[in-house]
Structures are given as C-alpha cells and as structure tokens.
XYZ file of C-alpha atoms in Angstrom:
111
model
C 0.000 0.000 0.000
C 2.839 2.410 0.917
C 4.951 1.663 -2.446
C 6.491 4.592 -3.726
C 4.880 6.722 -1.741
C 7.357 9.012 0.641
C 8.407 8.175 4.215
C 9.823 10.077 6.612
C 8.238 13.275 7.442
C 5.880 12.184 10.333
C 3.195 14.675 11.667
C 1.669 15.198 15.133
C -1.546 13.918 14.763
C -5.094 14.626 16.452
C -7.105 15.277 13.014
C -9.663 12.397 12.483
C -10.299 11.811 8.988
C -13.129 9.533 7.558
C -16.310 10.968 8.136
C -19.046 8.841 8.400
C -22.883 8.652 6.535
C -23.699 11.774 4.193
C -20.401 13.197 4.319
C -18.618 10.034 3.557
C -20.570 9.458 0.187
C -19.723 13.254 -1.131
C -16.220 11.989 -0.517
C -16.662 9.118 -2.490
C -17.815 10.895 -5.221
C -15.141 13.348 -4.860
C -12.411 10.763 -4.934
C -14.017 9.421 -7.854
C -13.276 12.738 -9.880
C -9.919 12.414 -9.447
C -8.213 9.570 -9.443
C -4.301 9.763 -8.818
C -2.244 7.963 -11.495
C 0.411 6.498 -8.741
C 0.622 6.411 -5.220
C 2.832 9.570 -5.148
C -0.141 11.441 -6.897
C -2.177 10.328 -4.356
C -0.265 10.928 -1.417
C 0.080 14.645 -2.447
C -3.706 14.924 -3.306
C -3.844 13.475 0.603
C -1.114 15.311 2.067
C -2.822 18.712 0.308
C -6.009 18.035 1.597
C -4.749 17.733 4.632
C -3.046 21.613 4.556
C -6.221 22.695 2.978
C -8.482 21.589 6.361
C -5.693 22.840 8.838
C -5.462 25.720 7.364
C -9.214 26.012 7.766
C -9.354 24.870 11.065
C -6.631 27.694 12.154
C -8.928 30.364 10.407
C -11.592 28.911 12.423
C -9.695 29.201 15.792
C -8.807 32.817 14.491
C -12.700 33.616 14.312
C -13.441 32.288 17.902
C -10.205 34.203 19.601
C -11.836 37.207 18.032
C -15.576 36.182 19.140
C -13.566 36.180 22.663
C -15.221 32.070 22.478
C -11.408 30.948 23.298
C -8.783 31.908 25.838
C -5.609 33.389 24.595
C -3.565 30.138 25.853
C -5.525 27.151 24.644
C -5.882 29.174 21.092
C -1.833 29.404 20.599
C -1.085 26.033 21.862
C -3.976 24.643 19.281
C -2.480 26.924 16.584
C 1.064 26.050 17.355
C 0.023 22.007 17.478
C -1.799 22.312 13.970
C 0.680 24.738 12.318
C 3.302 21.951 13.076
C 1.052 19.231 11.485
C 0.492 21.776 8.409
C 4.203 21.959 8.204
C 4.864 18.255 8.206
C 2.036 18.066 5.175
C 3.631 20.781 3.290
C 7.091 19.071 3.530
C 5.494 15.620 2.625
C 3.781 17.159 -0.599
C 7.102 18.905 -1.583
C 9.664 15.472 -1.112
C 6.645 13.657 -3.280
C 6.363 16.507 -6.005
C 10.286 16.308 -6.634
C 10.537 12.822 -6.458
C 7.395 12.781 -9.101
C 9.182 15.622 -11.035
C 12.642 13.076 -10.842
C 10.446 10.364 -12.462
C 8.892 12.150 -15.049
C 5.482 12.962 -13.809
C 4.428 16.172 -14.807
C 0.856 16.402 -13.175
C -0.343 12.720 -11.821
C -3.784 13.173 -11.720
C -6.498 11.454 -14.210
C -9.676 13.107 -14.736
C-alpha cells in the first residue's frame, strides 16, 4: 500500500479523517473525480487536503479568539500544534512533487 509513496516526514496527529454517513458518500464521489495515477499522486492529493483543512481549522480558531469564544492560551497552543502538522504536510507534498518531477510525472492526476 505504501509503495512509492514518501516516508519520513511524520506529523503530530489529532485530526480524524473519515467521516461517516452523508459526508462520507460526497467523498466518495469526490475521490471518484480524481483519481491519482500512482501512489505519489495520491499521497500529495492526501497530504494537500490535509493543509487545505488545517489551514481552515486555524482560520476557524482565528474567528473564535476574536468572538472572545477561546482563551488566549488554549488558542496558541492549538495553533502552534496544527501549524506543526500543516508543516509536516507541506514538507510531505514537496519530497513527493520532486521525487514525481525526478520520475517524469508532470501532473499525476487522471480526470
């Protein structure tokens, strides 16, 4: 399952993926769309998705510290925990593009 996909940049975990019922159908249908060529392809289309919701999670956290729903503290140690996650995922998607571009793979995606 893990062939030639990249190893090695590890993240912190806590974001649940897999949604279940309604949500996990749309998904379906979304993966469906697009269907990676090779497991690099897909492991950036995962690895993106993955900065995509942290990045909308932090905006989300930004929202509530301004709502005054969140305490200073807890909001920069969630920030600081998910902008190390988002970090991991960008460095993931960028060892996978150049070893895609080192390959020959220009775009790896099917549609």
């Amino acid at each position: 399952e893990n062939e030639g996909k990249v190893s090695g940049v590890g993240g912190v975990g806590g974001v649940e993926e897999g949604a279940e019922g309604v949500e996990r159908k749309e998904t379906d249908i979304a993966d469906a769309a697009f269907r990676p060529e090779d497991p690099l392809s897909e492991q950036i289309l995962e690895e993106m998705a993955k900065d995509l919701a942290l990045e909308d999670a932090m905006d989300c956290l930004d929202e509530a510290l301004n709502a005054k729903k969140i305490e200073l503290e807890p909001y920069l140690e969630l920030i600081r925990e998910l902008s190390k996650e988002q970090f991991f995922a960008r460095a993931t998607t960028m060892v996978a593009r150049k070893e895609q571009r080192e390959r020959g793979v220009s775009h790896g995606v099917t549609f």
